[in-house]
PDB file of C-alpha atoms and ligand atoms in Angstrom:
ATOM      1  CA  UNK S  26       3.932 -15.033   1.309  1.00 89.00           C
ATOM      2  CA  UNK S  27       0.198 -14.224   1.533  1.00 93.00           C
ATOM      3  CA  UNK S  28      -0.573 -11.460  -1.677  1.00 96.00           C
ATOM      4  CA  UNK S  29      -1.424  -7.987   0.522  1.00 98.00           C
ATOM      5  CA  UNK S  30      -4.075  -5.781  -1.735  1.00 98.00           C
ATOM      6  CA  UNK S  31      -5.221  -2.554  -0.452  1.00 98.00           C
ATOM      7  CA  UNK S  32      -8.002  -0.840  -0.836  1.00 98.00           C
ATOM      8  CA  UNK S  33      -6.768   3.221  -0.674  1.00 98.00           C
ATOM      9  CA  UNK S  34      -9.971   5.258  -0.786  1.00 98.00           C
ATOM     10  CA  UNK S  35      -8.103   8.034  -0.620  1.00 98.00           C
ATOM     11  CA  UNK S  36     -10.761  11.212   0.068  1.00 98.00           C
ATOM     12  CA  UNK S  37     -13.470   9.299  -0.800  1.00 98.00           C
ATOM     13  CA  UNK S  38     -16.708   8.645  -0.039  1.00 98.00           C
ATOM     14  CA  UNK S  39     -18.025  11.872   1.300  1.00 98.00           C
ATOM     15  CA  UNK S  40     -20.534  10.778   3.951  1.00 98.00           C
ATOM     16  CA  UNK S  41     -20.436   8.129   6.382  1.00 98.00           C
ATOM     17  CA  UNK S  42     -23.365   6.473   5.098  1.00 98.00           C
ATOM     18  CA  UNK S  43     -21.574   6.025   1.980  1.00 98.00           C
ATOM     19  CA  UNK S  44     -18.334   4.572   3.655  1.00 98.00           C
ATOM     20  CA  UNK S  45     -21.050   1.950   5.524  1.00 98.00           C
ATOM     21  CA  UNK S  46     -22.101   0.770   2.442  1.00 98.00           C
ATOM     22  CA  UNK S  47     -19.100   0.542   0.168  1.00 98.00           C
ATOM     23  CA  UNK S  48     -17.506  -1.660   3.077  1.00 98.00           C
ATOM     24  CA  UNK S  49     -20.300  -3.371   3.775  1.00 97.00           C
ATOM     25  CA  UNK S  50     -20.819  -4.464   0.107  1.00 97.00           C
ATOM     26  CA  UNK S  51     -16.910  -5.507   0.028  1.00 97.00           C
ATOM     27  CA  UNK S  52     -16.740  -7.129   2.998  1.00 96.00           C
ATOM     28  CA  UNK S  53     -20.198  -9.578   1.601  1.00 95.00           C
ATOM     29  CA  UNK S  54     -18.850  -9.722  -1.722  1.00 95.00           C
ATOM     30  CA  UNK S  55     -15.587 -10.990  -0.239  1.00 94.00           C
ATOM     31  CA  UNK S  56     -17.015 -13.920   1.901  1.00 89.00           C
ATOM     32  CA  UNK S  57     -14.249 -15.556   4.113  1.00 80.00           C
ATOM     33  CA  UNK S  58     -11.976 -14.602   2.064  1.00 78.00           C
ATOM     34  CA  UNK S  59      -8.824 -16.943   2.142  1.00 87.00           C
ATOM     35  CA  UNK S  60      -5.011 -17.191   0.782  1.00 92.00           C
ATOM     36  CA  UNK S  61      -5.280 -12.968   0.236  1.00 96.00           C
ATOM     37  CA  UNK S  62      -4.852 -10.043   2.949  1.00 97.00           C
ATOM     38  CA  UNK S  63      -7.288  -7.587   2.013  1.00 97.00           C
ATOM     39  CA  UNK S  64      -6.738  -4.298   4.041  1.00 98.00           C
ATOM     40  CA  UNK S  65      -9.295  -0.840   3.512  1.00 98.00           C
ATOM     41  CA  UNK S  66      -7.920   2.430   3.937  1.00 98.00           C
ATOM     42  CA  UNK S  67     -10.265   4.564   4.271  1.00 98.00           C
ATOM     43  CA  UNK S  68     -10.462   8.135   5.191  1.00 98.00           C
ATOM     44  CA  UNK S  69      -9.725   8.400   9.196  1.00 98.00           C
ATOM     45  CA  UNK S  70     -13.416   9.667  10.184  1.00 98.00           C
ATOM     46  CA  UNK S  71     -14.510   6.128   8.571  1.00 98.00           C
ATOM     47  CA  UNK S  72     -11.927   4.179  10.228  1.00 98.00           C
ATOM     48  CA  UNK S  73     -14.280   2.799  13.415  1.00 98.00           C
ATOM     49  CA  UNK S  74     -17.268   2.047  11.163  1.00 98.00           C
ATOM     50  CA  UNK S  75     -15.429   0.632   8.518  1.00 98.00           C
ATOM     51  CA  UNK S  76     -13.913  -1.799  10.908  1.00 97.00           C
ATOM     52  CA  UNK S  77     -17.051  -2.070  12.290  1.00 96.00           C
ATOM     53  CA  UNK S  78     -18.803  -3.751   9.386  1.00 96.00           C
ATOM     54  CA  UNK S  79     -15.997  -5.388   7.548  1.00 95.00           C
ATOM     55  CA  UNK S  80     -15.307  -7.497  10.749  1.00 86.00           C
ATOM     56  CA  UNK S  81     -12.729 -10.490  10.038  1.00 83.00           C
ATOM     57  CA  UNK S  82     -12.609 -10.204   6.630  1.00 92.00           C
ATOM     58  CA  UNK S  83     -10.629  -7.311   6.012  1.00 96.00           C
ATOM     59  CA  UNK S  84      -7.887  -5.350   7.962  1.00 97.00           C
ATOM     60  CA  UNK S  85      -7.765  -1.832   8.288  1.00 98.00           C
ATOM     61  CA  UNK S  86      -5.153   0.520   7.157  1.00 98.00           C
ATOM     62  CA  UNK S  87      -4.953   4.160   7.709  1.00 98.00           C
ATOM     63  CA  UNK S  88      -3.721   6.748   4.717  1.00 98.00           C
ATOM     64  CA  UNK S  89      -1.476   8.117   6.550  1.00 98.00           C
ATOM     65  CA  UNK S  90      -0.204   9.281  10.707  1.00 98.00           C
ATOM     66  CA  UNK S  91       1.382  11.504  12.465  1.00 98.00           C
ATOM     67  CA  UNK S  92       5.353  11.423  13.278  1.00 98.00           C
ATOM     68  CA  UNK S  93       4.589  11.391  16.907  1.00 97.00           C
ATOM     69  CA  UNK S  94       2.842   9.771  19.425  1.00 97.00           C
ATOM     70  CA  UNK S  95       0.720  12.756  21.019  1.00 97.00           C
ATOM     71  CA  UNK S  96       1.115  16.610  21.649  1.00 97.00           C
ATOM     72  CA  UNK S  97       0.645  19.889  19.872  1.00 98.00           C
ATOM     73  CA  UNK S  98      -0.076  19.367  16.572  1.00 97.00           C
ATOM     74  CA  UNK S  99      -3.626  20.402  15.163  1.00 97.00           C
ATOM     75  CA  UNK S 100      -5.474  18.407  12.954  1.00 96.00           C
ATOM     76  CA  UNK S 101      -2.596  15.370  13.475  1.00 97.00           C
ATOM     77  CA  UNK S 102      -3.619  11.819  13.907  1.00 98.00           C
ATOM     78  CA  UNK S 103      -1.705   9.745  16.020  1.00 98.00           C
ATOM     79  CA  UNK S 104      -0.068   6.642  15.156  1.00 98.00           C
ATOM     80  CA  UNK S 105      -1.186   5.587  18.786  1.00 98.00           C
ATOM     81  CA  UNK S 106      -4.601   6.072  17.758  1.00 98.00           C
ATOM     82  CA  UNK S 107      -4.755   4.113  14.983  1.00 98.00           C
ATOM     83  CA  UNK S 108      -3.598   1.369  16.528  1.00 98.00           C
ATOM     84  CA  UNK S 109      -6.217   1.446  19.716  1.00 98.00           C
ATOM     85  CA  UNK S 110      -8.960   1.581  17.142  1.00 97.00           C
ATOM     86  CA  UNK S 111      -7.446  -1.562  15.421  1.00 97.00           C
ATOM     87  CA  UNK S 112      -5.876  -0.344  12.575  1.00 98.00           C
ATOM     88  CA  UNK S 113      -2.768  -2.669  11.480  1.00 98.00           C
ATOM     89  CA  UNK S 114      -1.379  -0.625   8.079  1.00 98.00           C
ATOM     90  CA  UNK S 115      -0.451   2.847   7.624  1.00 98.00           C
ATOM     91  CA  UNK S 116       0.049   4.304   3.640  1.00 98.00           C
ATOM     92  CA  UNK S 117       3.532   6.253   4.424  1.00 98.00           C
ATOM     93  CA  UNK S 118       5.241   8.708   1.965  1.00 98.00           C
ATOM     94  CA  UNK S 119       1.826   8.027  -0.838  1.00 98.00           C
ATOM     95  CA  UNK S 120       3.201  10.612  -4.029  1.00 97.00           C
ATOM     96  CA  UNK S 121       0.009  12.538  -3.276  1.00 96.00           C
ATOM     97  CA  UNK S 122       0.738  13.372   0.266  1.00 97.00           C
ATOM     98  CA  UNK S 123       4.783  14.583  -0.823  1.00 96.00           C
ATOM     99  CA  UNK S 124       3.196  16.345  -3.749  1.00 94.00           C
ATOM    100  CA  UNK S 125      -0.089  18.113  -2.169  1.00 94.00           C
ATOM    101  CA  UNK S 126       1.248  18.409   1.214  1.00 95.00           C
ATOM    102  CA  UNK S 127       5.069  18.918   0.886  1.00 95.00           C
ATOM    103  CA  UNK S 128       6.067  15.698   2.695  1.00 97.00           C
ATOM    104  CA  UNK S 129       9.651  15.041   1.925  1.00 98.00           C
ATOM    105  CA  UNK S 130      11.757  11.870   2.778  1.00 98.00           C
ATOM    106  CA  UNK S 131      12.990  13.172   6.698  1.00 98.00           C
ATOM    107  CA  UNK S 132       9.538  13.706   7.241  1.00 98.00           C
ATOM    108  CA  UNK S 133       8.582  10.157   5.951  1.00 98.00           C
ATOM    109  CA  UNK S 134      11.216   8.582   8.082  1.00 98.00           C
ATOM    110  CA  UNK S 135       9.974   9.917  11.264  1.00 98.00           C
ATOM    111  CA  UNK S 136       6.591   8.745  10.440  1.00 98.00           C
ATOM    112  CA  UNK S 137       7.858   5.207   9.651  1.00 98.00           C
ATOM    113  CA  UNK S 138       9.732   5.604  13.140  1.00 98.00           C
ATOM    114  CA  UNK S 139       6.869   6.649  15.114  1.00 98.00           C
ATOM    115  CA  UNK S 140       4.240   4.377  13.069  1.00 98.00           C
ATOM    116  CA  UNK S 141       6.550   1.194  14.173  1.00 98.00           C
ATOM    117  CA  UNK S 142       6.883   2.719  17.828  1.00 98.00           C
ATOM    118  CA  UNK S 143       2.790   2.432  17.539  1.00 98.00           C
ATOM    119  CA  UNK S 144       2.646  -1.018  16.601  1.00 98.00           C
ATOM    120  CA  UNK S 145       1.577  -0.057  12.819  1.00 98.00           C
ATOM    121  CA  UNK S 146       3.098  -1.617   9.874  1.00 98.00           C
ATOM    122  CA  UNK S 147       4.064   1.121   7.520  1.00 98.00           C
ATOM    123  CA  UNK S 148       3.157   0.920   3.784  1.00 98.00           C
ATOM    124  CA  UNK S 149       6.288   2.765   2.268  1.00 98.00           C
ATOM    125  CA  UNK S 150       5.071   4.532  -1.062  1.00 98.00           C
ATOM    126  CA  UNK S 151       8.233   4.978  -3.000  1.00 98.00           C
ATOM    127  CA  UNK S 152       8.123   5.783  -7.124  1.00 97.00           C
ATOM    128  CA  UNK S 153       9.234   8.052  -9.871  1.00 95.00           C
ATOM    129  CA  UNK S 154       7.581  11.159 -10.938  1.00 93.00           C
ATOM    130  CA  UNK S 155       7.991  10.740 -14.816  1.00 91.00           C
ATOM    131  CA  UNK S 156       7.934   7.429 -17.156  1.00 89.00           C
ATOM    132  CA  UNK S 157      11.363   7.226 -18.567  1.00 81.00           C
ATOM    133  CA  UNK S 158      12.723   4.410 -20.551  1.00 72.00           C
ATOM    134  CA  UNK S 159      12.274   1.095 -18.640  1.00 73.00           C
ATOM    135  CA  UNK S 160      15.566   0.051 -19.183  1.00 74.00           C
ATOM    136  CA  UNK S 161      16.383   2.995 -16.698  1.00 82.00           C
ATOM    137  CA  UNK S 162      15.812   2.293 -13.124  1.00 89.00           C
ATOM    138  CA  UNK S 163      15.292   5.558 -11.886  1.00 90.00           C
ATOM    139  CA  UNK S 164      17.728   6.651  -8.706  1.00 93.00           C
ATOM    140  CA  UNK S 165      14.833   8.071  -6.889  1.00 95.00           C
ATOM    141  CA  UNK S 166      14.045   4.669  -5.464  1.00 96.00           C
ATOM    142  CA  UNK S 167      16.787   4.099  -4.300  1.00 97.00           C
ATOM    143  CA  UNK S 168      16.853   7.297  -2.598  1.00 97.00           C
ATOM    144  CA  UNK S 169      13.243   7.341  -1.034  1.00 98.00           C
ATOM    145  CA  UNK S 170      13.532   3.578   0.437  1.00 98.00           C
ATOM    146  CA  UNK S 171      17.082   4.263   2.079  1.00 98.00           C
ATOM    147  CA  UNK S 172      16.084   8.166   3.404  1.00 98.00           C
ATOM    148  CA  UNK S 173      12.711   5.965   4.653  1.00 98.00           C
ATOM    149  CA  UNK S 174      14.310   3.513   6.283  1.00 98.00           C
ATOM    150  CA  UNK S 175      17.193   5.360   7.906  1.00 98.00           C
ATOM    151  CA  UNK S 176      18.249   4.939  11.351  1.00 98.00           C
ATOM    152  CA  UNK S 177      15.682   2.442  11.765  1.00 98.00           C
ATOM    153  CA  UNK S 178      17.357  -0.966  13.305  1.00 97.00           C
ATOM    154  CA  UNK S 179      16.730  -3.837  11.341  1.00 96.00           C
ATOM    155  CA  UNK S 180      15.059  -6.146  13.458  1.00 95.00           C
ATOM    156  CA  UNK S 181      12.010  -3.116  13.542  1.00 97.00           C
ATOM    157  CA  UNK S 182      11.490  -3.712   9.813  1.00 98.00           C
ATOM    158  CA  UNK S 183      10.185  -7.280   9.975  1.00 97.00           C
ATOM    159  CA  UNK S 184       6.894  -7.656   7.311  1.00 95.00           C
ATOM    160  CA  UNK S 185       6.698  -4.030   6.262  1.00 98.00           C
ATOM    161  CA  UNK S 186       5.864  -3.650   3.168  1.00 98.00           C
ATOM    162  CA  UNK S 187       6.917  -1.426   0.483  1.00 98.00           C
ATOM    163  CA  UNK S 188       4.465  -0.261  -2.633  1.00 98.00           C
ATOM    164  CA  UNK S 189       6.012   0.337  -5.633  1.00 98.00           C
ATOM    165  CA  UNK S 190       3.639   3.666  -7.412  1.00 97.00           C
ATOM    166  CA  UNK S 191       5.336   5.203 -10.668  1.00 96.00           C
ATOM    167  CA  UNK S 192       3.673   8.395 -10.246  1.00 95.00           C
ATOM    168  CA  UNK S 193       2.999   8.395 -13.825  1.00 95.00           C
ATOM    169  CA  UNK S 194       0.684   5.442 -13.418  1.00 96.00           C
ATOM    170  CA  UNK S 195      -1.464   6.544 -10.973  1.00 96.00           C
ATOM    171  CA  UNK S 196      -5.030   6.900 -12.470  1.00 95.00           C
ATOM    172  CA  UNK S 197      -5.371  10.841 -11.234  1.00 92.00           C
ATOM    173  CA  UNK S 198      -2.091  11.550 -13.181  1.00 93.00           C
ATOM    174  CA  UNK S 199      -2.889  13.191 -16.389  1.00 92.00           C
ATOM    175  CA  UNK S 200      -2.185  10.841 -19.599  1.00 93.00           C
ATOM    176  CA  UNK S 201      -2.413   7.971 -16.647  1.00 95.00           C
ATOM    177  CA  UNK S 202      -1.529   4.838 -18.058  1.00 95.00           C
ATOM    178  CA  UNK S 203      -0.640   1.236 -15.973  1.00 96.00           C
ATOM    179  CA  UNK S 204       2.542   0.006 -15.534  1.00 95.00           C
ATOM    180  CA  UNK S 205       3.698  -3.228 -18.017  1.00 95.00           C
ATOM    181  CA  UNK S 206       3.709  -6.072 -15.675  1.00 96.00           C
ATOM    182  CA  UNK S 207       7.013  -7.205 -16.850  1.00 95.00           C
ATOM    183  CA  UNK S 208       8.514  -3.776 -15.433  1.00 94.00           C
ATOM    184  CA  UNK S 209       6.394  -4.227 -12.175  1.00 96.00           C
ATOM    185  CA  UNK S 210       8.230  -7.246 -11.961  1.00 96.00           C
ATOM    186  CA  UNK S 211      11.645  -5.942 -12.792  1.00 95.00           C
ATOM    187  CA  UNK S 212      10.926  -3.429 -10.283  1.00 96.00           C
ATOM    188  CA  UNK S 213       9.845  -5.548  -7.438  1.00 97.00           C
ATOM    189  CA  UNK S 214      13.074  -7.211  -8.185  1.00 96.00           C
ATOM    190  CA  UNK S 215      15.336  -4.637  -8.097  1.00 97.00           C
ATOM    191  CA  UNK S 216      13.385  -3.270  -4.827  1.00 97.00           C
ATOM    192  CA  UNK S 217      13.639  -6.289  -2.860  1.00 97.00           C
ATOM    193  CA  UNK S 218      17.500  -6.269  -3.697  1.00 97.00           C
ATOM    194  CA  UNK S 219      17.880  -2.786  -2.109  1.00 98.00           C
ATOM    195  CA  UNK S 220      16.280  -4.616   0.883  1.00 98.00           C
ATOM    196  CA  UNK S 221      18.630  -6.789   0.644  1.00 98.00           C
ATOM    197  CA  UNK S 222      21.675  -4.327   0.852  1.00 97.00           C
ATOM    198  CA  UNK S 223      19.873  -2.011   3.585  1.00 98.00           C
ATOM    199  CA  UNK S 224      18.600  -4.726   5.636  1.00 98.00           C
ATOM    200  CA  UNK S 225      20.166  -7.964   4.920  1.00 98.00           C
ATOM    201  CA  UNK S 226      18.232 -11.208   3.513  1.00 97.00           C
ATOM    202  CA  UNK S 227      16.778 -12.638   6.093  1.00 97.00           C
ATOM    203  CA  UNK S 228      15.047  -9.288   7.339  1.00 98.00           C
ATOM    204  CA  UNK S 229      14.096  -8.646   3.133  1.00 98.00           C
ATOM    205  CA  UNK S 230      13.026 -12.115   3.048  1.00 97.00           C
ATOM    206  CA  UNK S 231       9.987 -10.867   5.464  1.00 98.00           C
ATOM    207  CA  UNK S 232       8.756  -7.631   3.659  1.00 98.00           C
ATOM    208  CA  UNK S 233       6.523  -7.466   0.435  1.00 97.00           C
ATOM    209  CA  UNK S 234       6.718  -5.112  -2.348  1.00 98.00           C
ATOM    210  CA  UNK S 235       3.517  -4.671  -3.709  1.00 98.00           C
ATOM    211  CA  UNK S 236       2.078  -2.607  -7.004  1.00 98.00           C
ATOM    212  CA  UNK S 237      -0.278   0.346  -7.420  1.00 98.00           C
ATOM    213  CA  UNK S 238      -1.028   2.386 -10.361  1.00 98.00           C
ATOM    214  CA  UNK S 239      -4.092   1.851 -12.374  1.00 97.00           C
ATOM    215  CA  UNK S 240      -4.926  -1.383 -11.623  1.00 98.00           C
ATOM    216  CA  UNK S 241      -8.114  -2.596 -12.200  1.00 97.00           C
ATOM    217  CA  UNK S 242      -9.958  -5.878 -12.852  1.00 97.00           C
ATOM    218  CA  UNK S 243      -9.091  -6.863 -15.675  1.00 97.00           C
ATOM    219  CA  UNK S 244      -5.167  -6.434 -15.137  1.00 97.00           C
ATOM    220  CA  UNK S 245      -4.918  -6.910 -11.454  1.00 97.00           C
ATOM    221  CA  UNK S 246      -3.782 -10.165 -11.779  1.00 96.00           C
ATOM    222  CA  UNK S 247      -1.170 -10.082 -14.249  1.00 97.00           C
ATOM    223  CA  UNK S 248       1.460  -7.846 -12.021  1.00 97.00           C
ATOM    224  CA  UNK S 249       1.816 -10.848  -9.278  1.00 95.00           C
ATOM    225  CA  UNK S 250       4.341 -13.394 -10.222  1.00 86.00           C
ATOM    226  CA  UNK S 251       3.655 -16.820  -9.098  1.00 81.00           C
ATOM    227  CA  UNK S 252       7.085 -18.547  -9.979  1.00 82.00           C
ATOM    228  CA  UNK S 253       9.351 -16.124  -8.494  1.00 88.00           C
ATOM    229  CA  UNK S 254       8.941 -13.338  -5.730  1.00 91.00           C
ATOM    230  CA  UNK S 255       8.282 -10.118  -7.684  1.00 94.00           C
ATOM    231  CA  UNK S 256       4.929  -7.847  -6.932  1.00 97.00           C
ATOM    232  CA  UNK S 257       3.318  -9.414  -4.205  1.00 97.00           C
ATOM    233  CA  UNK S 258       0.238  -7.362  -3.946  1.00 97.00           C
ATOM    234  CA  UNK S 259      -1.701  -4.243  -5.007  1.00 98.00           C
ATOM    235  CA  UNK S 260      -2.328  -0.594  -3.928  1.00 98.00           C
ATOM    236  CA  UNK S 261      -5.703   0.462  -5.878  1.00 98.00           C
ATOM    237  CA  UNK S 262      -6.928   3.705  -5.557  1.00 98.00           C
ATOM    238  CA  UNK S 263      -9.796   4.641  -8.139  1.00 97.00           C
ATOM    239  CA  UNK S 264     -10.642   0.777  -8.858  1.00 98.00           C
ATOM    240  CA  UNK S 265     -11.062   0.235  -5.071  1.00 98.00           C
ATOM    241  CA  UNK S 266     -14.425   2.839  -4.730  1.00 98.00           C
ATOM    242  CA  UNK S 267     -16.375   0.363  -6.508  1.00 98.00           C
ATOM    243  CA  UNK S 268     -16.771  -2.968  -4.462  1.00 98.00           C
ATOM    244  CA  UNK S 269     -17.932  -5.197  -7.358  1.00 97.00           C
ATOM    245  CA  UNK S 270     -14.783  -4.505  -8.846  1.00 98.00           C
ATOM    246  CA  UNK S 271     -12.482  -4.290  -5.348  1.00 98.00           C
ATOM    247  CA  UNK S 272     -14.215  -7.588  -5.397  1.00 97.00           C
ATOM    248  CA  UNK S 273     -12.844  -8.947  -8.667  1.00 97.00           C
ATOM    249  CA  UNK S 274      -9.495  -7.716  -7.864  1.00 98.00           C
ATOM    250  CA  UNK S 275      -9.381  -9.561  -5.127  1.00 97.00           C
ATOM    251  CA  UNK S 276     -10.694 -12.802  -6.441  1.00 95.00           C
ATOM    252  CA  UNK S 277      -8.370 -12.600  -9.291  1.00 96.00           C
ATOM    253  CA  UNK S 278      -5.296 -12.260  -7.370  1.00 96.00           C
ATOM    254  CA  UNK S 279      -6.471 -15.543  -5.465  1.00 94.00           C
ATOM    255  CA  UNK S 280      -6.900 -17.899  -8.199  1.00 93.00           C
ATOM    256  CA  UNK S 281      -3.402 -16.541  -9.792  1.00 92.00           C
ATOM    257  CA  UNK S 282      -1.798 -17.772  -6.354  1.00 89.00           C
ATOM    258  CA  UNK S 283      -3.611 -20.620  -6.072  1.00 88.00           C
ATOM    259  CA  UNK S 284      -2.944 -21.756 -10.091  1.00 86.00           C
ATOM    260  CA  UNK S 285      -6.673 -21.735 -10.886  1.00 63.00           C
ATOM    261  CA  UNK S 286      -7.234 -21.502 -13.959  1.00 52.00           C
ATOM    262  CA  UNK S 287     -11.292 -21.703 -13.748  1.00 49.00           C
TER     263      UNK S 287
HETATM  264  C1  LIG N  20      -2.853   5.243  -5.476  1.00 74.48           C
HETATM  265  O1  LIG N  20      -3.086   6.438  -5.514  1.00 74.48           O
HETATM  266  O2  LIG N  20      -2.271   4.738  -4.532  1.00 74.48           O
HETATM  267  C2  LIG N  20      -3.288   4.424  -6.609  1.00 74.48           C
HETATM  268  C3  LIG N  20      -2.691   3.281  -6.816  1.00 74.48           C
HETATM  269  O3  LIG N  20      -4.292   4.941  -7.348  1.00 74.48           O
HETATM  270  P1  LIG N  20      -4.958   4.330  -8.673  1.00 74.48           P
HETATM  271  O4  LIG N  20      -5.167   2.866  -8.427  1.00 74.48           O
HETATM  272  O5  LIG N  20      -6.250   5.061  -8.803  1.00 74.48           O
HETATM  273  O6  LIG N  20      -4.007   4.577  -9.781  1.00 74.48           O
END
């Protein structure tokens, strides 16, 4: 399955200009890029020129919609939208939104709901808060994916994709530090075997788990495996406001797929 990186801006740049250029200089840097799905998330007001000047080359992905298609609900974005101004991803249930914000896991549900309604495919942030021995696997993974995905038939959950993000990894954490990529891969594992149980294999055959947490050039590449299916992409936040080195990620992650070793 084609590697899925994603580029989550989070509140960042702080003036449209600045969102023009940072996706302008990914989106040259890139080239036609091939054998990787690059997606930008930026903040919404950036959405339209974002997509604007990053044409073919990358997708768009929103950080986050609202659990319903329309009505009263002030200073909500619609999954509906989103979709009419051609974004494809939405960032569902990201740590900093159920931490800031108070989102909990009903609330994340009826965004994945209404998101698939829309014709968005969610991004389903699931991780633990605190960095516990790794031969733990903490229960709260379990717990976010199946509260996420409840009710939700099957068939509906085609190609989502799940991102693994230990809280304690993510680069605004304090005391920060990356994931091993031997755990990442553990984790993807054990992930894509709850899919299995919730959903059945053919329907977890279809969705990718993917990694964010301090990932940055240099060790971007090392949480994909290439011999069996464990992380099969990146979330990067901080590494992702600076396109030379959005750029690298990117490339890395290509030649790892495609066995280059130049
Ligand atoms: C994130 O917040 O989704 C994230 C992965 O951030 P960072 O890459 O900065 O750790």
């Amino acid at each position: 399955m084609k590697p899925l990186v994603v580029a989550n801006w989070k509140m960042n740049p702080t003036s449209l200009r600045a969102a023009e250029a940072l996706a302008r200089r990914i989106a040259v840097g890139l080239g036609n890029v091939s054998g990787v799905e690059v997606a930008i998330a930026p903040p919404f007001p950036y959405l339209a020129v974002v997509g604007r000047v990053t044409r073919q080359r990358t997708v768009l992905a929103a950080q986050d919609a609202w659990a319903g298609a329309s009505g009263a609900y002030t200073g909500a974005v619609s999954p509906l939208m989103l979709r009419d101004l051609g974004v494809r991803y939405v960032i569902l249930g990201h740590s900093e939104r159920r931490r800031f914000l108070g989102e909990d896991d009903g609330l994340i549900n009826r965004k994945v709901k209404a998101a698939l309604v829309a014709r968005l495919i969610p991004i389903i942030a699931i991780g633990e808060e605190h960095r516990e021995s790794q031969a733990v696997t903490p229960p709260v993974l379990a717990q976010q994916l199946a509260r996420a995905l409840d009710g939700i038939p099957r068939r509906r959950l085609r190609a989502i994709v799940i991102a693994y993000e230990p809280v304690w990894a993510i680069s605004t954490t304090p005391g920060a530090r990356p994931d091993s990529p031997d755990n990442a891969t553990r984790r993807a594992l054990y992930i894509r075997k709850l899919l299995v149980k919730l959903l059945g294999p053919s329907v977890a055959d279809t969705i990718r788990v993917i990694y964010g947490g301090s990932a940055t050039a240099k060790n971007a590449s090392s949480f994909l495996a290439t011999d069996i299916r464990g992380m099969e992409g990146l979330l990067i936040g901080g590494a992702s406001l600076n396109a030379e080195e959005c750029i690298t990620i990117v490339q890395s992650i290509r030649k790892k797929v495609r066995g280059d070793k130049s």
